[in-house]
Amino acid sequence: MRWALVKVSLAVTTMVVLAFAVPLGLVIREMARDRAFSNAERQAAAVAPALSITTDRDQLERVVASAGSDSGMAVHIPASGKSAAVDLGRRRAADGDIATVRRLGRASTTEVPGGSTLLQPVALSTGEIAVVEVYVPDSEVTNGLATAWAVLAGVGIALIVGSVAVADRLGVRMVRPAQRLVEGAHELGEGKLGARVPEEGPTELRLAAVAFNAMADQVVQLLANERELAADLSHRLRTPLTVLRLNAASLGDGPAAEQTRAAVAQLEGEVDTIIRTAREAKPQTVAAGPGAGCDAAEVVRERMAFWSALAEDEGRKVRVAGVDRPVRIPVARADLAAALDALLGNVFRHTPEGTAFAVDVHNGEDAVIVLVSDAGPGIADPEAAMARGHGSGSAGSTGLGLDIVRRLAESTGGDVRIGSSVLGGTEVRLWIQLDGRAPVRRGHRGAVRRRRPGRLVSTFNRSRSLP
């Protein structure tokens, strides 16, 4: 905007300077010409009284010498009776031009080599017409024009430079508030909720800054209200959880009872975490440093141990691969466990009993892929299933589980894809980036193509069929 304003000012000022300087220069040239010929007329007028009295050559030479330069003036007296024609000075005009002026009786100018001549008719005492010729060289006609043009050019350049400087200052005054508004919008978009814009500059930008600050305050207030609502809703779960924990304590001993009590304890821990997170407004997915994160293989083994018992009760075949070695990822342990529980919970919730499923972990150079596949009926619209609050369209599906998985992947710069598995059902591929790439924006709704390590791609189709 700043440079655009400077360019517009430069163009407009240049056109204005040219519009005034060119006509003014032409006027100055005409004034210089008129001045030169006025001087010639005065010289011719100084000789006219002498010609009306006498035509004596000696006397006329003295008059011509006193009136001006004899090299620039000539007098042409025609023959009369016994008197012969007299020509004083250097003739430059043609005989025909002199004869025309004598016949018409009025002054005229004619072009000659090196300049122009003024031909002035003068009546003699004998009734004849003499012609006074005054030479006006080109140097006299253009005398002072170069200086005048230089002054005009200097004034024009000064005006242009001054207008550009003023436009630049005005541009800075307009651009800086706009830049601050853009920077504030970027900071707010990056999650810096304290970003505000100084309310200064032109009226329009000042009003925009006021509106932006009001919007930022409203966003902060809405987020605070959302956190309070999440905390309040989570707190309401404590009463039924307490009853559930008491009932689980009365189940006695046995694997099923222990699993129930462990699930209740985990649920209470998750509720407490939600309440603390909502109150403190601290993100849970971003790694805190180089040593942060978890072992994905260990988390998968732990969660599969929990879900395998339920799979055995429902007659489901289960396979786990790629968890025999540590797989470090920049994701909090609780977040990965929540994502796995969401994916595995979808398998149990949306596939009939006896449906097989598998979990594969593929460790690459710059990414880790977790595949959760099943032999169920599949998802008709994977893109809609990824939309928060939409779900797969089946009863009880809200889409919140897949949204949790997607947000975890995008926090590392990865993504989530839904496709068909080799088991015949749905395959959810969780891509976790390891090289610290920028997270994908929340508007992401489909899979984003990225550079895939060759070794990792080659493992996609290995060991994915159930025994």
CSV table of C-alpha atoms in Angstrom, one decimal:
chain,number,residue,atom,x,y,z
A,1,MET,CA,0.0,0.0,0.0
A,2,ARG,CA,2.8,2.4,0.9
A,3,TRP,CA,4.7,2.0,-2.4
A,4,ALA,CA,1.4,2.0,-4.4
A,5,LEU,CA,0.6,5.4,-2.8
A,6,VAL,CA,4.1,6.7,-3.6
A,7,LYS,CA,3.8,5.6,-7.2
A,8,VAL,CA,0.4,7.2,-7.6
A,9,SER,CA,1.7,10.4,-6.1
A,10,LEU,CA,4.7,10.3,-8.4
A,11,ALA,CA,2.6,9.8,-11.5
A,12,VAL,CA,0.0,12.5,-10.6
A,13,THR,CA,2.7,15.1,-9.6
A,14,THR,CA,4.7,14.4,-12.8
A,15,MET,CA,1.6,14.9,-15.0
A,16,VAL,CA,0.7,18.1,-13.1
A,17,VAL,CA,4.3,19.5,-13.5
A,18,LEU,CA,4.3,18.6,-17.2
A,19,ALA,CA,0.9,20.2,-17.7
A,20,PHE,CA,2.1,23.5,-16.3
A,21,ALA,CA,5.8,23.5,-17.2
A,22,VAL,CA,5.5,22.8,-20.9
A,23,PRO,CA,3.0,25.6,-21.7
A,24,LEU,CA,5.0,27.9,-19.4
A,25,GLY,CA,8.1,27.1,-21.3
A,26,LEU,CA,6.4,27.9,-24.6
A,27,VAL,CA,5.2,31.2,-23.2
A,28,ILE,CA,8.7,32.1,-22.1
A,29,ARG,CA,10.0,31.3,-25.6
A,30,GLU,CA,7.4,33.5,-27.2
A,31,MET,CA,8.3,36.3,-24.7
A,32,ALA,CA,12.0,36.0,-25.6
A,33,ARG,CA,11.1,36.3,-29.3
A,34,ASP,CA,8.8,39.3,-28.7
A,35,ARG,CA,11.6,40.9,-26.7
A,36,ALA,CA,14.1,40.4,-29.5
A,37,PHE,CA,11.8,41.8,-32.2
A,38,SER,CA,10.8,44.7,-30.0
A,39,ASN,CA,14.4,45.7,-29.7
A,40,ALA,CA,14.7,45.5,-33.5
A,41,GLU,CA,11.6,47.7,-33.9
A,42,ARG,CA,13.1,50.3,-31.6
A,43,GLN,CA,16.3,50.4,-33.6
A,44,ALA,CA,14.3,50.8,-36.9
A,45,ALA,CA,12.2,53.6,-35.3
A,46,ALA,CA,15.5,55.4,-34.4
A,47,VAL,CA,16.4,55.7,-38.1
A,48,ALA,CA,12.9,56.7,-39.4
A,49,PRO,CA,13.1,60.5,-38.4
A,50,ALA,CA,16.4,60.9,-40.2
A,51,LEU,CA,15.1,59.2,-43.4
A,52,SER,CA,12.1,61.5,-43.4
A,53,ILE,CA,14.5,64.5,-43.5
A,54,THR,CA,17.4,63.5,-45.6
A,55,THR,CA,18.7,60.7,-47.8
A,56,ASP,CA,22.3,61.8,-47.7
A,57,ARG,CA,24.5,58.7,-47.4
A,58,ASP,CA,27.0,60.2,-45.0
A,59,GLN,CA,24.4,61.5,-42.6
A,60,LEU,CA,22.4,58.2,-42.8
A,61,GLU,CA,25.6,56.2,-42.0
A,62,ARG,CA,26.1,58.3,-38.9
A,63,VAL,CA,22.4,57.8,-37.8
A,64,VAL,CA,22.7,54.1,-38.4
A,65,ALA,CA,25.9,53.9,-36.4
A,66,SER,CA,24.3,55.7,-33.5
A,67,ALA,CA,21.0,53.7,-33.6
A,68,GLY,CA,22.7,50.3,-33.5
A,69,SER,CA,25.3,48.0,-35.0
A,70,ASP,CA,25.8,48.8,-38.7
A,71,SER,CA,26.5,45.1,-39.2
A,72,GLY,CA,23.0,44.2,-38.0
A,73,MET,CA,21.1,47.1,-39.7
A,74,ALA,CA,20.6,48.0,-43.4
A,75,VAL,CA,18.8,50.8,-45.1
A,76,HIS,CA,17.3,50.5,-48.6
A,77,ILE,CA,16.4,53.7,-50.4
A,78,PRO,CA,14.8,53.5,-53.9
A,79,ALA,CA,15.9,55.6,-56.8
A,80,SER,CA,14.0,58.9,-57.2
A,81,GLY,CA,14.3,61.2,-60.2
A,82,LYS,CA,18.0,62.0,-60.6
A,83,SER,CA,18.9,60.3,-57.3
A,84,ALA,CA,20.2,56.8,-57.5
A,85,ALA,CA,19.2,54.0,-55.2
A,86,VAL,CA,21.1,53.9,-51.9
A,87,ASP,CA,21.8,50.7,-49.9
A,88,LEU,CA,23.5,51.1,-46.5
A,89,GLY,CA,24.7,48.1,-44.4
A,90,ARG,CA,24.7,44.4,-45.2
A,91,ARG,CA,21.7,43.2,-47.1
A,92,ARG,CA,20.3,39.9,-45.8
A,93,ALA,CA,16.7,40.0,-47.0
A,94,ALA,CA,15.8,39.0,-50.5
A,95,ASP,CA,14.9,41.7,-53.1
A,96,GLY,CA,11.4,40.3,-53.4
A,97,ASP,CA,10.7,40.6,-49.7
A,98,ILE,CA,12.0,44.2,-49.7
A,99,ALA,CA,9.8,45.1,-52.7
A,100,THR,CA,6.8,43.5,-51.1
A,101,VAL,CA,7.2,45.6,-47.9
A,102,ARG,CA,7.7,48.7,-50.0
A,103,ARG,CA,4.6,48.0,-52.0
A,104,LEU,CA,2.4,47.1,-49.0
A,105,GLY,CA,3.7,49.7,-46.7
A,106,ARG,CA,3.7,47.6,-43.5
A,107,ALA,CA,6.4,45.9,-41.5
A,108,SER,CA,7.1,42.2,-41.8
A,109,THR,CA,9.7,39.6,-40.8
A,110,THR,CA,11.4,37.0,-42.9
A,111,GLU,CA,13.7,34.1,-42.2
A,112,VAL,CA,17.4,34.4,-43.2
A,113,PRO,CA,20.4,32.2,-42.6
A,114,GLY,CA,21.3,32.5,-38.9
A,115,GLY,CA,18.2,34.3,-37.8
A,116,SER,CA,15.4,36.6,-38.9
A,117,THR,CA,15.1,40.1,-40.3
A,118,LEU,CA,12.6,42.9,-39.5
A,119,LEU,CA,11.7,44.9,-42.6
A,120,GLN,CA,10.3,48.3,-41.5
A,121,PRO,CA,8.9,50.7,-44.2
A,122,VAL,CA,9.7,54.5,-43.8
A,123,ALA,CA,8.1,57.3,-45.9
A,124,LEU,CA,10.7,59.7,-47.5
A,125,SER,CA,10.2,63.4,-48.1
A,126,THR,CA,10.0,62.7,-51.8
A,127,GLY,CA,7.1,60.3,-51.4
A,128,GLU,CA,9.1,57.2,-51.9
A,129,ILE,CA,9.2,54.3,-49.4
A,130,ALA,CA,12.5,53.3,-47.9
A,131,VAL,CA,12.9,50.0,-46.0
A,132,VAL,CA,15.0,49.6,-42.8
A,133,GLU,CA,16.3,46.1,-42.3
A,134,VAL,CA,17.2,45.0,-38.8
A,135,TYR,CA,18.9,41.6,-38.4
A,136,VAL,CA,17.8,39.5,-35.3
A,137,PRO,CA,20.1,36.5,-34.8
A,138,ASP,CA,18.8,33.2,-33.4
A,139,SER,CA,21.0,33.6,-30.3
A,140,GLU,CA,19.1,36.7,-29.4
A,141,VAL,CA,15.8,35.1,-29.8
A,142,THR,CA,16.8,32.2,-27.5
A,143,ASN,CA,18.6,34.3,-25.1
A,144,GLY,CA,17.7,33.3,-21.5
A,145,LEU,CA,15.6,30.2,-22.6
A,146,ALA,CA,18.1,27.7,-21.2
A,147,THR,CA,18.1,29.4,-17.8
A,148,ALA,CA,14.3,29.5,-17.8
A,149,TRP,CA,14.0,25.9,-18.7
A,150,ALA,CA,16.5,24.9,-16.0
A,151,VAL,CA,14.6,26.9,-13.4
A,152,LEU,CA,11.3,25.2,-14.5
A,153,ALA,CA,13.0,21.8,-14.4
A,154,GLY,CA,14.4,22.4,-10.9
A,155,VAL,CA,11.0,23.6,-9.6
A,156,GLY,CA,9.3,20.6,-11.2
A,157,ILE,CA,11.8,18.1,-9.7
A,158,ALA,CA,11.5,19.8,-6.3
A,159,LEU,CA,7.7,19.5,-6.5
A,160,ILE,CA,7.9,15.8,-7.5
A,161,VAL,CA,10.4,15.0,-4.7
A,162,GLY,CA,8.3,16.9,-2.2
A,163,SER,CA,5.1,15.1,-3.2
A,164,VAL,CA,6.8,11.7,-3.1
A,165,ALA,CA,8.2,12.5,0.4
A,166,VAL,CA,4.8,13.6,1.6
A,167,ALA,CA,3.1,10.5,0.0
A,168,ASP,CA,5.7,8.3,1.7
A,169,ARG,CA,5.0,9.8,5.1
A,170,LEU,CA,1.2,9.5,4.5
A,171,GLY,CA,1.8,5.9,3.3
A,172,VAL,CA,3.7,5.1,6.5
A,173,ARG,CA,1.0,6.6,8.6
A,174,MET,CA,-1.5,4.3,6.8
A,175,VAL,CA,0.6,1.2,6.4
A,176,ARG,CA,1.9,0.8,9.9
A,177,PRO,CA,-1.6,0.5,11.5
A,178,ALA,CA,-2.5,-1.9,8.7
A,179,GLN,CA,0.6,-4.0,9.4
A,180,ARG,CA,-0.1,-4.0,13.1
A,181,LEU,CA,-3.6,-5.2,12.3
A,182,VAL,CA,-2.3,-8.0,10.2
A,183,GLU,CA,0.3,-9.0,12.8
A,184,GLY,CA,-2.3,-9.0,15.5
A,185,ALA,CA,-4.6,-11.2,13.4
A,186,HIS,CA,-1.8,-13.7,12.8
A,187,GLU,CA,-0.9,-13.8,16.5
A,188,LEU,CA,-4.5,-14.3,17.4
A,189,GLY,CA,-4.8,-17.1,14.8
A,190,GLU,CA,-1.7,-18.7,16.3
A,191,GLY,CA,-3.4,-18.9,19.7
A,192,LYS,CA,-1.8,-15.8,21.3
A,193,LEU,CA,-5.0,-14.6,22.9
A,194,GLY,CA,-3.4,-11.5,24.4
A,195,ALA,CA,-2.7,-10.0,21.0
A,196,ARG,CA,-4.1,-6.5,20.7
A,197,VAL,CA,-3.7,-3.7,18.1
A,198,PRO,CA,-3.0,0.0,18.9
A,199,GLU,CA,-6.0,2.1,18.1
A,200,GLU,CA,-4.3,4.7,16.0
A,201,GLY,CA,-3.9,5.8,12.4
A,202,PRO,CA,-6.6,7.0,9.9
A,203,THR,CA,-10.2,6.8,11.0
A,204,GLU,CA,-11.0,3.6,9.0
A,205,LEU,CA,-8.0,1.7,10.4
A,206,ARG,CA,-8.6,3.0,13.9
A,207,LEU,CA,-12.2,1.7,13.7
A,208,ALA,CA,-10.8,-1.6,12.3
A,209,ALA,CA,-8.4,-1.8,15.3
A,210,VAL,CA,-11.2,-1.1,17.7
A,211,ALA,CA,-13.3,-3.8,16.1
A,212,PHE,CA,-10.4,-6.3,16.1
A,213,ASN,CA,-9.7,-5.7,19.8
A,214,ALA,CA,-13.4,-6.1,20.7
A,215,MET,CA,-13.4,-9.3,18.7
A,216,ALA,CA,-10.3,-10.6,20.5
A,217,ASP,CA,-11.8,-9.8,23.9
A,218,GLN,CA,-15.0,-11.6,22.8
A,219,VAL,CA,-12.9,-14.7,21.7
A,220,VAL,CA,-11.1,-14.7,25.1
A,221,GLN,CA,-14.4,-14.5,26.9
A,222,LEU,CA,-16.0,-17.3,24.8
A,223,LEU,CA,-13.0,-19.6,25.4
A,224,ALA,CA,-13.2,-18.9,29.1
A,225,ASN,CA,-16.9,-19.7,29.1
A,226,GLU,CA,-16.2,-22.9,27.1
A,227,ARG,CA,-13.6,-24.0,29.6
A,228,GLU,CA,-15.9,-23.3,32.5
A,229,LEU,CA,-18.7,-25.2,30.8
A,230,ALA,CA,-16.4,-28.2,30.1
A,231,ALA,CA,-15.2,-28.1,33.7
A,232,ASP,CA,-18.8,-27.9,35.1
A,233,LEU,CA,-20.0,-30.7,32.8
A,234,SER,CA,-17.1,-32.9,33.8
A,235,HIS,CA,-17.6,-32.2,37.5
A,236,ARG,CA,-21.2,-33.4,37.2
A,237,LEU,CA,-19.8,-36.9,36.2
A,238,ARG,CA,-18.2,-37.3,39.6
A,239,THR,CA,-21.4,-38.3,41.4
A,240,PRO,CA,-22.3,-41.2,39.1
A,241,LEU,CA,-18.6,-42.2,39.0
A,242,THR,CA,-18.6,-42.4,42.8
A,243,VAL,CA,-21.6,-44.7,42.7
A,244,LEU,CA,-20.0,-46.7,39.9
A,245,ARG,CA,-16.8,-47.0,41.9
A,246,LEU,CA,-18.7,-48.2,45.0
A,247,ASN,CA,-20.6,-50.8,43.0
A,248,ALA,CA,-17.3,-52.0,41.4
A,249,ALA,CA,-15.8,-52.4,44.8
A,250,SER,CA,-18.5,-54.9,45.7
A,251,LEU,CA,-17.9,-57.1,42.7
A,252,GLY,CA,-15.4,-59.2,44.6
A,253,ASP,CA,-12.3,-60.7,43.0
A,254,GLY,CA,-11.7,-61.9,39.5
A,255,PRO,CA,-10.3,-60.6,36.2
A,256,ALA,CA,-13.6,-58.9,35.2
A,257,ALA,CA,-14.0,-57.2,38.5
A,258,GLU,CA,-10.4,-56.0,38.4
A,259,GLN,CA,-10.8,-54.7,34.9
A,260,THR,CA,-14.0,-52.9,35.9
A,261,ARG,CA,-12.4,-51.2,38.8
A,262,ALA,CA,-9.4,-50.3,36.7
A,263,ALA,CA,-11.7,-48.8,34.1
A,264,VAL,CA,-13.6,-46.8,36.7
A,265,ALA,CA,-10.3,-45.5,38.2
A,266,GLN,CA,-9.1,-44.5,34.7
A,267,LEU,CA,-12.4,-42.8,34.0
A,268,GLU,CA,-12.1,-40.8,37.3
A,269,GLY,CA,-8.5,-39.8,36.4
A,270,GLU,CA,-9.7,-38.7,32.9
A,271,VAL,CA,-12.5,-36.6,34.4
A,272,ASP,CA,-10.0,-35.0,36.9
A,273,THR,CA,-7.6,-34.3,34.0
A,274,ILE,CA,-10.4,-32.6,32.0
A,275,ILE,CA,-11.4,-30.4,34.9
A,276,ARG,CA,-7.8,-29.4,35.6
A,277,THR,CA,-7.1,-28.7,31.9
A,278,ALA,CA,-10.3,-26.7,31.5
A,279,ARG,CA,-9.5,-24.6,34.6
A,280,GLU,CA,-5.8,-24.0,33.8
A,281,ALA,CA,-6.3,-23.7,30.0
A,282,LYS,CA,-3.1,-25.6,29.3
A,283,PRO,CA,-2.7,-27.7,26.1
A,284,GLN,CA,-2.2,-31.4,26.7
A,285,THR,CA,-0.8,-32.5,23.3
A,286,VAL,CA,2.2,-30.3,22.7
A,287,ALA,CA,5.4,-31.8,23.8
A,288,ALA,CA,7.3,-29.9,26.5
A,289,GLY,CA,10.8,-30.5,25.2
A,290,PRO,CA,13.3,-32.9,23.7
A,291,GLY,CA,12.6,-35.6,26.3
A,292,ALA,CA,8.8,-35.2,26.2
A,293,GLY,CA,6.5,-37.7,24.6
A,294,CYS,CA,6.0,-41.4,25.2
A,295,ASP,CA,6.7,-44.9,23.9
A,296,ALA,CA,3.9,-45.7,21.4
A,297,ALA,CA,4.7,-49.4,21.5
A,298,GLU,CA,4.3,-49.5,25.3
A,299,VAL,CA,1.0,-47.6,25.2
A,300,VAL,CA,-0.4,-49.8,22.4
A,301,ARG,CA,0.5,-53.0,24.4
A,302,GLU,CA,-1.1,-51.5,27.6
A,303,ARG,CA,-4.3,-50.5,25.8
A,304,MET,CA,-4.5,-53.8,23.8
A,305,ALA,CA,-4.2,-55.7,27.1
A,306,PHE,CA,-7.3,-53.9,28.3
A,307,TRP,CA,-9.3,-54.3,25.1
A,308,SER,CA,-8.2,-57.9,24.4
A,309,ALA,CA,-10.3,-59.1,27.4
A,310,LEU,CA,-13.4,-57.6,25.9
A,311,ALA,CA,-12.5,-58.9,22.5
A,312,GLU,CA,-12.2,-62.4,23.9
A,313,ASP,CA,-15.7,-62.1,25.5
A,314,GLU,CA,-17.1,-61.1,22.1
A,315,GLY,CA,-15.2,-63.7,20.1
A,316,ARG,CA,-13.1,-61.3,18.1
A,317,LYS,CA,-9.7,-62.2,16.7
A,318,VAL,CA,-7.0,-59.6,17.5
A,319,ARG,CA,-3.6,-59.1,16.1
A,320,VAL,CA,-1.0,-56.6,17.2
A,321,ALA,CA,2.2,-55.9,15.3
A,322,GLY,CA,5.2,-53.5,15.5
A,323,VAL,CA,5.2,-53.2,19.3
A,324,ASP,CA,8.2,-55.4,20.0
A,325,ARG,CA,10.6,-52.4,20.1
A,326,PRO,CA,10.3,-48.9,21.7
A,327,VAL,CA,8.8,-46.3,19.4
A,328,ARG,CA,9.2,-42.7,20.7
A,329,ILE,CA,6.7,-40.1,19.6
A,330,PRO,CA,6.3,-36.4,20.6
A,331,VAL,CA,2.8,-37.1,22.1
A,332,ALA,CA,1.8,-37.2,25.7
A,333,ARG,CA,1.0,-40.7,26.9
A,334,ALA,CA,-2.5,-39.9,28.1
A,335,ASP,CA,-3.3,-38.3,24.7
A,336,LEU,CA,-2.1,-41.4,22.7
A,337,ALA,CA,-4.0,-43.7,25.1
A,338,ALA,CA,-7.2,-41.6,24.6
A,339,ALA,CA,-6.8,-41.7,20.8
A,340,LEU,CA,-6.3,-45.5,20.8
A,341,ASP,CA,-9.3,-45.9,23.1
A,342,ALA,CA,-11.4,-43.8,20.7
A,343,LEU,CA,-10.4,-45.9,17.7
A,344,LEU,CA,-10.7,-49.3,19.4
A,345,GLY,CA,-14.0,-48.2,21.0
A,346,ASN,CA,-15.4,-47.4,17.6
A,347,VAL,CA,-14.5,-50.9,16.5
A,348,PHE,CA,-16.4,-52.5,19.3
A,349,ARG,CA,-19.3,-50.0,19.0
A,350,HIS,CA,-19.8,-50.0,15.3
A,351,THR,CA,-19.0,-53.6,14.2
A,352,PRO,CA,-20.9,-56.8,15.1
A,353,GLU,CA,-19.5,-59.2,17.7
A,354,GLY,CA,-17.0,-61.6,16.3
A,355,THR,CA,-15.5,-59.0,13.9
A,356,ALA,CA,-11.7,-59.3,13.8
A,357,PHE,CA,-9.5,-56.2,14.2
A,358,ALA,CA,-5.8,-55.4,14.2
A,359,VAL,CA,-3.4,-52.7,15.4
A,360,ASP,CA,-0.1,-52.1,13.5
A,361,VAL,CA,2.7,-49.7,14.5
A,362,HIS,CA,5.1,-48.7,11.7
A,363,ASN,CA,8.2,-46.8,12.8
A,364,GLY,CA,9.8,-44.6,10.0
A,365,GLU,CA,12.7,-42.2,9.8
A,366,ASP,CA,10.5,-39.1,10.3
A,367,ALA,CA,7.1,-40.4,11.1
A,368,VAL,CA,5.2,-43.1,13.0
A,369,ILE,CA,2.1,-44.7,11.6
A,370,VAL,CA,-0.5,-46.4,13.8
A,371,LEU,CA,-3.0,-48.5,11.8
A,372,VAL,CA,-6.3,-49.6,13.3
A,373,SER,CA,-8.2,-51.9,10.9
A,374,ASP,CA,-11.2,-54.2,11.2
A,375,ALA,CA,-13.2,-56.6,9.2
A,376,GLY,CA,-16.5,-54.8,9.7
A,377,PRO,CA,-18.9,-53.2,7.2
A,378,GLY,CA,-16.7,-50.1,6.7
A,379,ILE,CA,-17.6,-46.4,6.6
A,380,ALA,CA,-19.6,-45.1,3.7
A,381,ASP,CA,-18.5,-41.5,3.8
A,382,PRO,CA,-15.0,-41.2,5.4
A,383,GLU,CA,-14.8,-37.4,4.9
A,384,ALA,CA,-18.1,-36.8,6.7
A,385,ALA,CA,-17.0,-39.2,9.5
A,386,MET,CA,-14.0,-36.9,10.2
A,387,ALA,CA,-16.2,-33.9,10.7
A,388,ARG,CA,-16.5,-33.0,14.4
A,389,GLY,CA,-20.0,-33.8,15.7
A,390,HIS,CA,-21.1,-35.7,12.6
A,391,GLY,CA,-19.8,-39.2,13.0
A,392,SER,CA,-20.2,-42.1,10.6
A,393,GLY,CA,-24.0,-41.7,10.5
A,394,SER,CA,-24.7,-44.9,12.5
A,395,ALA,CA,-26.6,-44.8,15.8
A,396,GLY,CA,-24.5,-43.5,18.7
A,397,SER,CA,-21.8,-42.0,16.5
A,398,THR,CA,-20.9,-38.4,17.2
A,399,GLY,CA,-17.5,-38.0,15.4
A,400,LEU,CA,-15.9,-36.7,18.6
A,401,GLY,CA,-13.6,-39.8,18.9
A,402,LEU,CA,-12.2,-39.3,15.4
A,403,ASP,CA,-11.9,-35.6,16.1
A,404,ILE,CA,-9.7,-36.4,19.1
A,405,VAL,CA,-7.5,-38.6,16.9
A,406,ARG,CA,-7.2,-36.0,14.2
A,407,ARG,CA,-6.3,-33.2,16.6
A,408,LEU,CA,-3.6,-35.3,18.2
A,409,ALA,CA,-2.1,-36.1,14.7
A,410,GLU,CA,-2.3,-32.5,13.5
A,411,SER,CA,-0.5,-31.3,16.7
A,412,THR,CA,2.6,-33.0,15.4
A,413,GLY,CA,2.2,-31.9,11.8
A,414,GLY,CA,0.6,-35.3,10.8
A,415,ASP,CA,-2.8,-36.3,9.7
A,416,VAL,CA,-5.5,-39.0,9.8
A,417,ARG,CA,-6.8,-41.0,6.9
A,418,ILE,CA,-9.8,-43.4,6.6
A,419,GLY,CA,-9.8,-46.1,4.0
A,420,SER,CA,-10.5,-49.7,3.3
A,421,SER,CA,-8.4,-52.3,5.2
A,422,VAL,CA,-7.1,-55.6,3.9
A,423,LEU,CA,-9.5,-57.3,6.4
A,424,GLY,CA,-12.4,-56.0,4.3
A,425,GLY,CA,-13.6,-53.2,6.7
A,426,THR,CA,-12.3,-49.8,7.8
A,427,GLU,CA,-8.7,-48.8,8.2
A,428,VAL,CA,-7.9,-45.6,10.2
A,429,ARG,CA,-4.3,-44.5,9.7
A,430,LEU,CA,-2.9,-42.2,12.3
A,431,TRP,CA,0.2,-40.3,10.9
A,432,ILE,CA,2.4,-38.9,13.7
A,433,GLN,CA,5.2,-36.6,12.4
A,434,LEU,CA,8.6,-36.7,14.2
A,435,ASP,CA,10.6,-34.0,12.5
A,436,GLY,CA,8.8,-31.0,14.1
A,437,ARG,CA,6.9,-29.8,11.1
A,438,ALA,CA,4.2,-27.1,11.5
A,439,PRO,CA,0.9,-28.4,12.6
A,440,VAL,CA,-1.9,-28.7,10.0
A,441,ARG,CA,-4.6,-26.0,10.4
A,442,ARG,CA,-7.9,-26.9,12.1
A,443,GLY,CA,-9.7,-26.4,8.8
A,444,HIS,CA,-8.2,-29.7,7.6
A,445,ARG,CA,-10.9,-32.1,6.5
A,446,GLY,CA,-9.1,-34.5,4.2
A,447,ALA,CA,-5.8,-36.2,4.1
A,448,VAL,CA,-2.8,-34.1,3.1
A,449,ARG,CA,-0.2,-35.7,0.9
A,450,ARG,CA,3.3,-35.5,2.4
A,451,ARG,CA,6.7,-37.0,1.8
A,452,ARG,CA,6.6,-40.6,2.8
A,453,PRO,CA,9.8,-42.4,3.8
A,454,GLY,CA,10.4,-45.3,1.4
A,455,ARG,CA,11.1,-47.8,4.2
A,456,LEU,CA,7.9,-46.8,6.0
A,457,VAL,CA,5.8,-47.1,2.8
A,458,SER,CA,7.1,-50.5,2.0
A,459,THR,CA,5.8,-51.8,5.4
A,460,PHE,CA,2.2,-50.8,4.8
A,461,ASN,CA,1.2,-54.1,3.2
A,462,ARG,CA,3.3,-56.4,5.4
A,463,SER,CA,1.9,-58.6,8.1
A,464,ARG,CA,-1.6,-57.0,8.0
A,465,SER,CA,-3.7,-60.1,7.5
A,466,LEU,CA,-4.9,-62.0,10.6
A,467,PRO,CA,-3.6,-65.5,11.2
